CSV table of C-alpha atoms in Angstrom, one decimal:
chain,number,residue,atom,x,y,z
A,1,UNK,CA,-20.2,191.9,142.3
A,2,UNK,CA,-23.0,194.4,142.4
A,3,UNK,CA,-25.6,194.5,145.2
A,4,UNK,CA,-28.2,193.1,142.8
A,5,UNK,CA,-25.9,190.2,141.8
A,6,UNK,CA,-25.2,189.5,145.5
A,7,UNK,CA,-28.9,189.6,146.3
A,8,UNK,CA,-29.7,187.2,143.5
A,9,UNK,CA,-26.9,184.9,144.6
A,10,UNK,CA,-28.1,184.9,148.2
A,11,UNK,CA,-31.7,184.5,147.2
A,12,UNK,CA,-30.8,181.3,145.3
A,13,UNK,CA,-29.0,180.0,148.3
A,14,UNK,CA,-31.8,180.9,150.6
A,15,UNK,CA,-34.4,179.2,148.4
A,16,UNK,CA,-32.3,176.1,148.2
A,17,UNK,CA,-31.7,175.9,151.9
A,18,UNK,CA,-35.0,177.2,153.4
A,19,UNK,CA,-37.9,177.8,151.0
A,20,UNK,CA,-40.1,179.2,153.8
A,21,UNK,CA,-37.9,182.1,154.8
A,22,UNK,CA,-39.1,184.5,157.4
A,23,UNK,CA,-39.3,188.2,157.0
A,24,UNK,CA,-39.7,187.9,153.2
A,25,UNK,CA,-38.4,190.6,151.0
A,26,UNK,CA,-39.1,190.6,147.3
A,27,UNK,CA,-36.3,191.6,145.0
A,28,UNK,CA,-38.4,193.7,142.8
A,29,UNK,CA,-41.7,195.4,143.0
A,30,UNK,CA,-43.8,194.6,146.0
A,31,UNK,CA,-46.7,194.2,143.6
A,32,UNK,CA,-45.0,191.0,142.5
A,33,UNK,CA,-47.9,188.9,143.6
A,34,UNK,CA,-49.7,190.5,140.7
A,35,UNK,CA,-50.3,188.2,137.8
A,36,UNK,CA,-49.0,190.8,135.4
A,37,UNK,CA,-45.3,189.8,135.1
A,38,UNK,CA,-44.5,193.1,133.3
A,39,UNK,CA,-45.0,195.0,136.5
A,40,UNK,CA,-41.9,193.4,138.0
A,41,UNK,CA,-38.7,195.3,138.2
A,42,UNK,CA,-35.3,194.4,139.3
A,43,UNK,CA,-33.1,197.4,140.4
A,44,UNK,CA,-33.3,200.1,137.8
A,45,UNK,CA,-33.6,197.7,134.9
A,46,UNK,CA,-37.2,198.7,134.1
A,47,UNK,CA,-39.4,196.3,132.4
A,48,UNK,CA,-37.1,193.3,133.1
A,49,UNK,CA,-38.8,190.2,134.4
A,50,UNK,CA,-37.2,188.7,137.4
A,51,UNK,CA,-36.2,185.1,137.7
A,52,UNK,CA,-38.7,182.7,138.9
A,53,UNK,CA,-38.2,182.1,142.6
A,54,UNK,CA,-39.1,182.9,146.1
A,55,UNK,CA,-38.1,185.4,148.6
A,56,UNK,CA,-35.0,186.9,150.2
A,57,UNK,CA,-34.7,187.0,154.0
A,58,UNK,CA,-33.2,190.2,155.4
A,59,UNK,CA,-31.9,188.2,158.3
A,60,UNK,CA,-30.2,185.7,156.0
A,61,UNK,CA,-28.8,188.5,153.9
A,62,UNK,CA,-27.2,190.1,157.0
A,63,UNK,CA,-25.8,186.7,158.2
A,64,UNK,CA,-24.2,186.0,154.8
A,65,UNK,CA,-22.6,189.3,154.4
A,66,UNK,CA,-22.6,191.6,157.3
A,67,UNK,CA,-20.6,194.3,155.5
A,68,UNK,CA,-22.8,194.4,152.4
A,69,UNK,CA,-24.4,197.7,151.5
A,70,UNK,CA,-27.9,196.3,151.6
A,71,UNK,CA,-27.3,194.8,155.0
A,72,UNK,CA,-26.1,198.1,156.4
A,73,UNK,CA,-29.0,199.9,154.9
A,74,UNK,CA,-31.5,197.6,156.6
A,75,UNK,CA,-29.7,198.0,159.9
A,76,UNK,CA,-29.8,201.8,159.7
A,77,UNK,CA,-33.3,201.9,158.4
A,78,UNK,CA,-34.3,199.7,161.4
A,79,UNK,CA,-32.5,202.2,163.7
A,80,UNK,CA,-34.4,205.2,162.1
A,81,UNK,CA,-37.7,203.3,162.4
A,82,UNK,CA,-37.0,202.8,166.1
A,83,UNK,CA,-36.5,206.5,166.7
A,84,UNK,CA,-39.6,207.4,164.7
A,85,UNK,CA,-41.6,204.8,166.6
A,86,UNK,CA,-40.4,206.3,169.8
A,87,UNK,CA,-41.2,209.8,168.6
A,88,UNK,CA,-44.8,208.7,167.9
A,89,UNK,CA,-45.2,207.1,171.3
A,90,UNK,CA,-43.9,210.2,173.0
A,91,UNK,CA,-46.2,212.5,171.0
A,92,UNK,CA,-49.1,210.4,172.2
A,93,UNK,CA,-47.9,210.9,175.7
A,94,UNK,CA,-47.7,214.6,175.0
A,95,UNK,CA,-44.0,214.6,175.9
A,96,UNK,CA,-43.3,217.0,173.0
A,97,UNK,CA,-39.7,217.8,173.8
A,98,UNK,CA,-38.7,214.2,174.0
A,99,UNK,CA,-40.6,213.4,170.9
A,100,UNK,CA,-38.8,216.2,169.0
A,101,UNK,CA,-35.5,214.9,170.3
A,102,UNK,CA,-36.2,211.5,168.9
A,103,UNK,CA,-37.2,213.1,165.6
A,104,UNK,CA,-33.9,215.0,165.5
A,105,UNK,CA,-32.0,211.7,166.1
A,106,UNK,CA,-33.9,210.3,163.1
A,107,UNK,CA,-32.5,213.2,161.0
A,108,UNK,CA,-28.9,212.1,161.8
A,109,UNK,CA,-29.7,208.6,160.6
A,110,UNK,CA,-31.5,209.9,157.4
A,111,UNK,CA,-28.3,211.8,156.5
A,112,UNK,CA,-26.3,208.6,156.9
A,113,UNK,CA,-29.0,206.6,155.0
A,114,UNK,CA,-28.5,209.0,152.1
A,115,UNK,CA,-25.1,207.4,151.6
A,116,UNK,CA,-26.9,204.2,150.5
A,117,UNK,CA,-28.7,206.1,147.7
A,118,UNK,CA,-27.1,204.0,145.0
A,119,UNK,CA,-28.9,200.8,146.2
A,120,UNK,CA,-31.7,201.9,143.9
A,121,UNK,CA,-33.2,205.2,142.8
A,122,UNK,CA,-36.3,204.3,144.7
A,123,UNK,CA,-34.3,204.1,147.9
A,124,UNK,CA,-32.5,207.3,147.0
A,125,UNK,CA,-35.7,209.3,146.4
A,126,UNK,CA,-37.5,208.1,149.5
A,127,UNK,CA,-34.5,208.7,151.7
A,128,UNK,CA,-34.0,212.1,150.2
A,129,UNK,CA,-37.6,213.1,151.0
A,130,UNK,CA,-37.2,211.7,154.6
A,131,UNK,CA,-34.1,213.8,155.0
A,132,UNK,CA,-35.6,216.9,153.5
A,133,UNK,CA,-38.6,216.6,155.7
A,134,UNK,CA,-36.5,216.1,158.8
A,135,UNK,CA,-34.3,219.0,157.9
A,136,UNK,CA,-37.2,221.4,157.3
A,137,UNK,CA,-39.1,220.6,160.5
A,138,UNK,CA,-38.6,223.1,163.3
A,139,UNK,CA,-40.8,221.4,165.8
A,140,UNK,CA,-42.3,217.9,165.3
A,141,UNK,CA,-45.6,219.1,166.7
A,142,UNK,CA,-45.9,221.4,163.6
A,143,UNK,CA,-46.3,218.4,161.4
A,144,UNK,CA,-48.3,215.9,163.5
A,145,UNK,CA,-48.9,213.4,160.7
A,146,UNK,CA,-45.3,213.3,159.4
A,147,UNK,CA,-43.8,210.8,161.8
A,148,UNK,CA,-46.4,208.2,161.0
A,149,UNK,CA,-46.0,208.9,157.3
A,150,UNK,CA,-42.3,208.5,157.5
A,151,UNK,CA,-42.7,205.3,159.5
A,152,UNK,CA,-45.0,203.8,156.9
A,153,UNK,CA,-42.7,204.9,154.0
A,154,UNK,CA,-39.6,203.5,155.8
A,155,UNK,CA,-41.3,200.2,156.4
A,156,UNK,CA,-42.3,200.0,152.8
A,157,UNK,CA,-38.9,200.9,151.3
A,158,UNK,CA,-37.2,198.5,153.7
A,159,UNK,CA,-39.5,195.7,152.5
A,160,UNK,CA,-39.1,196.5,148.8
A,161,UNK,CA,-35.9,198.5,148.2
A,162,UNK,CA,-36.1,197.7,144.5
A,163,UNK,CA,-39.6,198.9,144.1
A,164,UNK,CA,-40.9,200.4,140.9
A,165,UNK,CA,-39.7,204.1,140.7
A,166,UNK,CA,-43.2,205.3,140.2
A,167,UNK,CA,-44.3,203.8,143.5
A,168,UNK,CA,-41.3,205.6,145.1
A,169,UNK,CA,-42.6,208.8,143.6
A,170,UNK,CA,-46.0,208.2,145.3
A,171,UNK,CA,-44.2,207.6,148.6
A,172,UNK,CA,-42.2,210.8,148.2
A,173,UNK,CA,-45.4,212.7,147.5
A,174,UNK,CA,-46.9,211.3,150.7
A,175,UNK,CA,-44.0,212.7,152.7
A,176,UNK,CA,-44.3,216.0,151.0
A,177,UNK,CA,-48.0,216.1,151.7
A,178,UNK,CA,-47.4,215.5,155.4
A,179,UNK,CA,-44.4,217.9,155.7
A,180,UNK,CA,-45.5,220.7,153.4
A,181,UNK,CA,-43.6,222.0,150.4
A,182,UNK,CA,-40.0,220.6,150.4
A,183,UNK,CA,-37.6,222.7,148.4
A,184,UNK,CA,-34.5,221.3,146.7
A,185,UNK,CA,-31.8,223.9,146.3
A,186,UNK,CA,-31.0,224.3,142.6
A,187,UNK,CA,-34.2,222.7,141.2
A,188,UNK,CA,-36.0,225.9,140.4
A,189,UNK,CA,-33.0,227.5,138.8
A,190,UNK,CA,-32.1,224.4,136.8
A,191,UNK,CA,-35.7,223.7,135.7
A,192,UNK,CA,-36.2,227.4,134.7
A,193,UNK,CA,-33.2,227.2,132.4
A,194,UNK,CA,-34.1,223.8,130.9
A,195,UNK,CA,-37.7,225.0,130.2
A,196,UNK,CA,-36.4,228.2,128.6
A,197,UNK,CA,-34.1,226.2,126.4
A,198,UNK,CA,-37.0,224.0,125.3
A,199,UNK,CA,-39.1,227.0,124.4
A,200,UNK,CA,-36.3,228.1,122.2
A,201,UNK,CA,-36.2,224.6,120.7
A,202,UNK,CA,-40.0,224.4,120.1
A,203,UNK,CA,-39.7,227.7,118.3
B,1,UNK,CA,-70.0,225.8,130.0
B,2,UNK,CA,-66.6,227.3,129.5
B,3,UNK,CA,-63.5,225.1,129.3
B,4,UNK,CA,-59.8,225.8,129.6
B,5,UNK,CA,-57.8,224.6,126.6
B,6,UNK,CA,-54.3,224.0,128.0
B,7,UNK,CA,-51.3,225.0,125.9
B,8,UNK,CA,-47.9,223.4,126.5
B,9,UNK,CA,-46.3,226.3,128.4
B,10,UNK,CA,-48.9,226.2,131.2
B,11,UNK,CA,-49.0,222.4,131.1
B,12,UNK,CA,-45.2,222.5,131.8
B,13,UNK,CA,-45.6,225.0,134.6
B,14,UNK,CA,-48.3,222.8,136.2
B,15,UNK,CA,-46.3,219.6,136.0
B,16,UNK,CA,-42.6,220.6,136.4
B,17,UNK,CA,-42.3,223.8,138.2
B,18,UNK,CA,-42.0,224.1,142.0
B,19,UNK,CA,-41.5,227.9,142.2
B,20,UNK,CA,-45.2,228.9,142.6
B,21,UNK,CA,-45.9,228.9,138.8
B,22,UNK,CA,-47.6,225.5,139.3
B,23,UNK,CA,-50.0,227.0,141.8
B,24,UNK,CA,-50.7,229.9,139.5
B,25,UNK,CA,-51.5,227.4,136.8
B,26,UNK,CA,-53.8,225.4,139.1
B,27,UNK,CA,-55.5,228.6,140.2
B,28,UNK,CA,-56.4,229.8,136.7
B,29,UNK,CA,-57.7,226.3,135.8
B,30,UNK,CA,-59.9,226.3,138.9
B,31,UNK,CA,-61.9,229.2,137.3
B,32,UNK,CA,-63.2,226.9,134.5
B,33,UNK,CA,-65.8,224.2,134.5
B,34,UNK,CA,-63.4,221.8,132.9
B,35,UNK,CA,-59.9,221.6,131.5
B,36,UNK,CA,-59.0,220.1,128.1
B,37,UNK,CA,-55.4,218.9,127.5
B,38,UNK,CA,-54.9,218.0,123.8
B,39,UNK,CA,-52.5,215.2,123.1
B,40,UNK,CA,-50.6,217.7,120.9
B,41,UNK,CA,-49.6,219.5,124.2
B,42,UNK,CA,-48.3,216.2,125.7
B,43,UNK,CA,-46.3,215.7,122.5
B,44,UNK,CA,-44.7,219.1,122.7
B,45,UNK,CA,-44.2,218.6,126.4
B,46,UNK,CA,-42.2,215.4,125.8
B,47,UNK,CA,-40.3,216.8,122.9
B,48,UNK,CA,-39.3,220.0,124.7
B,49,UNK,CA,-39.2,220.3,128.5
B,50,UNK,CA,-39.2,216.6,129.3
B,51,UNK,CA,-36.4,216.0,126.8
B,52,UNK,CA,-34.3,218.7,128.4
B,53,UNK,CA,-35.0,217.3,131.8
B,54,UNK,CA,-33.8,214.0,130.5
B,55,UNK,CA,-30.5,215.6,129.4
B,56,UNK,CA,-30.0,217.1,132.8
B,57,UNK,CA,-30.7,213.8,134.5
B,58,UNK,CA,-28.3,211.9,132.3
B,59,UNK,CA,-25.6,214.6,132.7
B,60,UNK,CA,-25.9,214.6,136.5
B,61,UNK,CA,-25.7,210.8,136.4
B,62,UNK,CA,-22.6,210.9,134.2
B,63,UNK,CA,-20.7,213.6,135.9
B,64,UNK,CA,-21.9,213.1,139.5
B,65,UNK,CA,-21.4,216.8,139.9
B,66,UNK,CA,-23.8,219.7,140.0
B,67,UNK,CA,-21.1,222.2,139.1
B,68,UNK,CA,-20.0,220.2,136.0
B,69,UNK,CA,-23.6,219.8,134.9
B,70,UNK,CA,-24.2,223.5,135.1
B,71,UNK,CA,-21.0,224.2,133.3
B,72,UNK,CA,-22.0,221.9,130.5
B,73,UNK,CA,-25.5,223.5,130.3
B,74,UNK,CA,-23.9,226.9,130.0
B,75,UNK,CA,-21.8,225.8,127.1
B,76,UNK,CA,-24.8,224.3,125.3
B,77,UNK,CA,-27.3,227.0,126.2
B,78,UNK,CA,-28.9,229.1,123.5
B,79,UNK,CA,-30.2,231.4,126.2
B,80,UNK,CA,-26.9,232.6,127.7
B,81,UNK,CA,-28.4,235.5,129.7
B,82,UNK,CA,-30.1,233.0,132.0
B,83,UNK,CA,-27.1,231.1,133.2
B,84,UNK,CA,-26.2,231.1,136.9
B,85,UNK,CA,-23.3,233.1,138.1
B,86,UNK,CA,-20.6,231.4,140.2
B,87,UNK,CA,-22.0,233.4,143.2
B,88,UNK,CA,-25.5,232.0,142.6
B,89,UNK,CA,-24.1,228.4,142.3
B,90,UNK,CA,-22.2,228.9,145.6
B,91,UNK,CA,-25.5,230.1,147.2
B,92,UNK,CA,-27.3,227.0,146.1
B,93,UNK,CA,-24.5,224.8,147.5
B,94,UNK,CA,-24.7,226.7,150.8
B,95,UNK,CA,-28.5,226.3,150.9
B,96,UNK,CA,-28.0,222.5,150.4
B,97,UNK,CA,-25.2,222.3,153.0
B,98,UNK,CA,-27.4,224.1,155.6
B,99,UNK,CA,-29.9,221.3,155.4
B,100,UNK,CA,-27.2,219.2,157.0
B,101,UNK,CA,-27.0,221.4,160.0
B,102,UNK,CA,-26.3,219.2,163.1
B,103,UNK,CA,-24.9,216.4,161.0
B,104,UNK,CA,-21.2,215.7,161.0
B,105,UNK,CA,-20.3,215.8,157.4
B,106,UNK,CA,-16.6,215.2,158.1
B,107,UNK,CA,-17.6,211.9,159.8
B,108,UNK,CA,-19.7,210.9,156.9
B,109,UNK,CA,-16.9,211.8,154.4
B,110,UNK,CA,-14.4,209.8,156.5
B,111,UNK,CA,-16.6,206.7,156.4
B,112,UNK,CA,-18.3,207.0,153.0
B,113,UNK,CA,-15.7,208.9,150.9
B,114,UNK,CA,-16.8,210.8,147.8
B,115,UNK,CA,-20.4,209.8,148.3
B,116,UNK,CA,-20.5,212.2,151.1
B,117,UNK,CA,-19.1,215.2,149.3
B,118,UNK,CA,-21.6,218.1,148.9
B,119,UNK,CA,-21.2,218.4,145.1
B,120,UNK,CA,-21.9,214.6,144.7
B,121,UNK,CA,-24.8,214.7,147.1
B,122,UNK,CA,-26.3,217.7,145.5
B,123,UNK,CA,-25.9,216.2,142.1
B,124,UNK,CA,-27.6,212.9,143.1
B,125,UNK,CA,-30.4,214.8,145.0
B,126,UNK,CA,-31.1,216.9,142.0
B,127,UNK,CA,-31.0,214.0,139.7
B,128,UNK,CA,-33.5,212.1,141.8
B,129,UNK,CA,-35.7,215.2,142.0
B,130,UNK,CA,-35.6,215.6,138.2
B,131,UNK,CA,-36.3,212.0,137.6
B,132,UNK,CA,-39.2,212.1,140.0
B,133,UNK,CA,-40.6,215.2,138.1
B,134,UNK,CA,-40.2,213.4,134.8
B,135,UNK,CA,-41.8,210.1,135.7
B,136,UNK,CA,-44.6,211.6,137.8
B,137,UNK,CA,-45.5,214.1,135.2
B,138,UNK,CA,-45.4,211.8,132.2
B,139,UNK,CA,-47.5,209.2,134.1
B,140,UNK,CA,-50.2,211.8,134.5
B,141,UNK,CA,-50.8,212.1,130.8
B,142,UNK,CA,-53.2,209.2,130.9
B,143,UNK,CA,-55.5,210.6,133.6
B,144,UNK,CA,-54.9,214.3,134.1
B,145,UNK,CA,-58.2,216.2,133.5
B,146,UNK,CA,-59.8,213.1,132.1
B,147,UNK,CA,-56.9,212.1,129.9
B,148,UNK,CA,-55.7,213.4,126.5
B,149,UNK,CA,-58.1,215.1,124.2
B,150,UNK,CA,-58.0,215.0,120.4
B,151,UNK,CA,-55.7,212.0,120.1
B,152,UNK,CA,-53.1,212.0,117.3
B,153,UNK,CA,-53.3,208.8,115.3
B,154,UNK,CA,-49.7,209.2,114.0
B,155,UNK,CA,-48.1,209.9,117.4
B,156,UNK,CA,-46.5,206.9,119.1
B,157,UNK,CA,-47.3,207.5,122.8
B,158,UNK,CA,-44.8,205.6,124.9
B,159,UNK,CA,-43.6,205.4,128.5
B,160,UNK,CA,-40.2,206.6,129.7
B,161,UNK,CA,-37.7,203.9,130.2
B,162,UNK,CA,-34.2,203.4,131.7
B,163,UNK,CA,-31.1,202.0,130.2
B,164,UNK,CA,-28.6,201.5,133.1
B,165,UNK,CA,-28.3,204.9,134.7
B,166,UNK,CA,-29.8,206.8,131.8
B,167,UNK,CA,-33.4,207.8,131.2
B,168,UNK,CA,-34.6,207.4,127.6
B,169,UNK,CA,-37.7,209.1,126.3
B,170,UNK,CA,-37.8,207.9,122.7
B,171,UNK,CA,-39.9,208.1,120.6
B,172,UNK,CA,-40.1,211.9,120.9
B,173,UNK,CA,-41.8,212.4,117.5
B,174,UNK,CA,-43.9,210.7,115.0
B,175,UNK,CA,-41.9,208.4,112.6
B,176,UNK,CA,-40.0,210.4,110.0
B,177,UNK,CA,-41.9,209.0,107.1
B,178,UNK,CA,-45.4,209.6,108.6
B,179,UNK,CA,-48.0,211.9,107.1
B,180,UNK,CA,-49.4,214.0,109.9
B,181,UNK,CA,-52.8,213.0,110.9
B,182,UNK,CA,-53.8,216.6,111.4
B,183,UNK,CA,-53.5,217.3,107.7
B,184,UNK,CA,-56.8,215.8,106.7
B,185,UNK,CA,-58.6,217.8,109.4
B,186,UNK,CA,-56.8,221.0,108.5
B,187,UNK,CA,-58.0,220.7,104.9
B,188,UNK,CA,-61.5,221.4,106.2
B,189,UNK,CA,-60.4,224.5,108.2
B,190,UNK,CA,-59.4,226.8,105.4
B,191,UNK,CA,-61.0,229.9,107.1
B,192,UNK,CA,-59.1,229.3,110.3
B,193,UNK,CA,-55.8,228.7,108.4
B,194,UNK,CA,-56.3,231.9,106.5
B,195,UNK,CA,-57.0,234.0,109.6
B,196,UNK,CA,-54.0,232.5,111.4
B,197,UNK,CA,-51.7,233.3,108.5
B,198,UNK,CA,-53.0,236.8,108.3
B,199,UNK,CA,-52.3,237.3,112.0
B,200,UNK,CA,-48.8,236.0,111.7
B,201,UNK,CA,-47.7,238.2,108.8
B,202,UNK,CA,-47.1,241.1,111.2
B,203,UNK,CA,-44.4,239.3,113.1
B,204,UNK,CA,-42.9,237.4,110.2
B,205,UNK,CA,-39.4,238.6,111.0
B,206,UNK,CA,-38.8,236.0,113.6
B,207,UNK,CA,-37.6,232.6,112.1
B,208,UNK,CA,-40.1,230.5,114.0
B,209,UNK,CA,-43.0,232.6,112.6
B,210,UNK,CA,-41.6,232.5,109.1
B,211,UNK,CA,-41.4,228.7,109.4
B,212,UNK,CA,-44.9,228.6,110.7
B,213,UNK,CA,-46.3,230.8,108.0
B,214,UNK,CA,-44.6,228.6,105.4
B,215,UNK,CA,-46.3,225.5,106.8
B,216,UNK,CA,-49.7,227.2,107.0
B,217,UNK,CA,-49.4,228.4,103.5
B,218,UNK,CA,-48.4,224.9,102.3
B,219,UNK,CA,-51.4,223.3,104.0
B,220,UNK,CA,-53.7,225.9,102.6
B,221,UNK,CA,-52.4,226.3,99.1
B,222,UNK,CA,-50.9,222.9,98.5
B,223,UNK,CA,-53.0,220.3,100.4
B,224,UNK,CA,-51.4,217.4,98.5
B,225,UNK,CA,-47.9,218.2,99.7
B,226,UNK,CA,-46.5,216.2,102.6
B,227,UNK,CA,-46.9,217.3,106.2
B,228,UNK,CA,-44.3,215.3,108.1
B,229,UNK,CA,-43.0,215.6,111.7
B,230,UNK,CA,-40.9,218.7,111.0
B,231,UNK,CA,-43.9,220.6,109.5
B,232,UNK,CA,-46.0,219.4,112.5
B,233,UNK,CA,-43.5,220.9,114.9
B,234,UNK,CA,-43.4,224.1,113.0
B,235,UNK,CA,-47.2,224.2,112.9
B,236,UNK,CA,-46.8,224.3,116.8
B,237,UNK,CA,-48.7,227.2,118.4
B,238,UNK,CA,-51.2,227.4,115.5
B,239,UNK,CA,-52.6,224.1,116.6
B,240,UNK,CA,-53.9,225.6,119.8
B,241,UNK,CA,-55.8,228.3,118.0
B,242,UNK,CA,-57.1,226.3,115.0
B,243,UNK,CA,-58.2,223.3,117.1
B,244,UNK,CA,-59.5,225.2,120.2
B,245,UNK,CA,-63.0,223.8,120.9
B,246,UNK,CA,-65.9,226.2,120.7
B,247,UNK,CA,-66.5,228.1,123.9
B,248,UNK,CA,-63.0,227.2,125.3
B,249,UNK,CA,-60.4,229.7,126.4
B,250,UNK,CA,-56.7,229.1,125.6
B,251,UNK,CA,-54.5,229.0,128.7
B,252,UNK,CA,-51.0,230.0,127.9
B,253,UNK,CA,-48.0,232.0,129.0
B,254,UNK,CA,-47.0,232.4,125.3
B,255,UNK,CA,-49.3,235.3,124.7
B,256,UNK,CA,-47.0,236.9,122.2
B,257,UNK,CA,-47.4,234.1,119.7
B,258,UNK,CA,-50.8,232.8,120.5
B,259,UNK,CA,-52.9,235.9,121.1
B,260,UNK,CA,-52.6,237.5,117.6
B,261,UNK,CA,-53.9,234.4,115.9
B,262,UNK,CA,-56.6,233.8,118.6
B,263,UNK,CA,-57.9,237.4,118.4
B,264,UNK,CA,-58.4,237.0,114.6
B,265,UNK,CA,-60.5,233.9,115.3
B,266,UNK,CA,-62.4,235.4,118.2
B,267,UNK,CA,-60.9,233.1,120.7
B,268,UNK,CA,-60.1,234.3,124.3
B,269,UNK,CA,-56.7,233.8,125.8
B,270,UNK,CA,-55.9,233.8,129.5
B,271,UNK,CA,-52.6,233.7,131.2
B,272,UNK,CA,-52.0,232.4,134.8
């Protein structure tokens, strides 16, 4: 059973048992309140229209299957959020060393969160950017807007792990904007060769 | 008012590169009052670089391995001098591994198995980076510098889509049986066609130039003959010279092919 199948199954159970679930999470694009049904996406099946229905509760999901990948992802994301929140508080108190320590602790969790990249490509991309940003930072005071950006992005991806990939691209851009240029080893080399090949082809 | 008329090579640098070429492209464009991106450039962009990025994405998804993807690319490559040596590949691996400094990779591998191996992580990370570049760049075609200029009636513009783990970009071209919409306009540009042909004759030893000359001659001398997707592709660089708006400067890195034609027609060319 895939994560998406599991999520659908549990959503159906949740709707049947408790329509007014707390902590709602849409299985699909968070813009699902839009009237345009074509905007809705489930997982990576772009353009698919999700079933009619309500919402999925993260709490219920964790209760039903504590070992599920999605459930572990939420738990780790909440842990990362907690460290970043603490980092922001400490920065406000100008306790820079303690703030940086909290940020470093966040990096450890981002590395582990990367193991959940196959939940969806949106999750994968956003977590990759969080990890890259955390790896690149030498001192958190160098990038004062980054913790808040990461916090906002983490909250968003935790609320809508199956969001439209294009929205995930925007979130990734926000992180890069706050952190500065983030380099991905191999990207320049690979893209140079792919572009050179295409120039040969165009010719 | 002088405008920049953006050719496919610089559009590609601007959208896909992250090695400083994108900044050079942005800098050169900032010298102009406005920038014009013809839909023809978007069409070439999708058919060429974006199509190859799609291949890399799909190969990384299929193999789950950066090393295997590079190996496949080297087998398929028509530009063999450019391929990465094993030392260079190892250096890329090391650079990626160093981003995990302070993280216990062994612990992650014990708990998450193959998902935590460096080759698999690097493959997934690159795949996501490539996918981001593809979707973010293709989405921009509708709005970048005011949207596409000189729309092609026969070109079926379409979004990228996903089928399971693969990205698909079809249609890449106009339908096979289509008569190119440029043909009618070209029939009124006999002088430009003639100048472009004259400029190309000097370098006709290269196959792409021979093909382009043949298409230009066909349009000029036999206007009733069909101009289909293949002829449109071969027409290629001549588009940017023949359809360059008055008072615009062509921005390209492909000076070798564009400049001789542009010079004949009194059009300026600038490179980032």
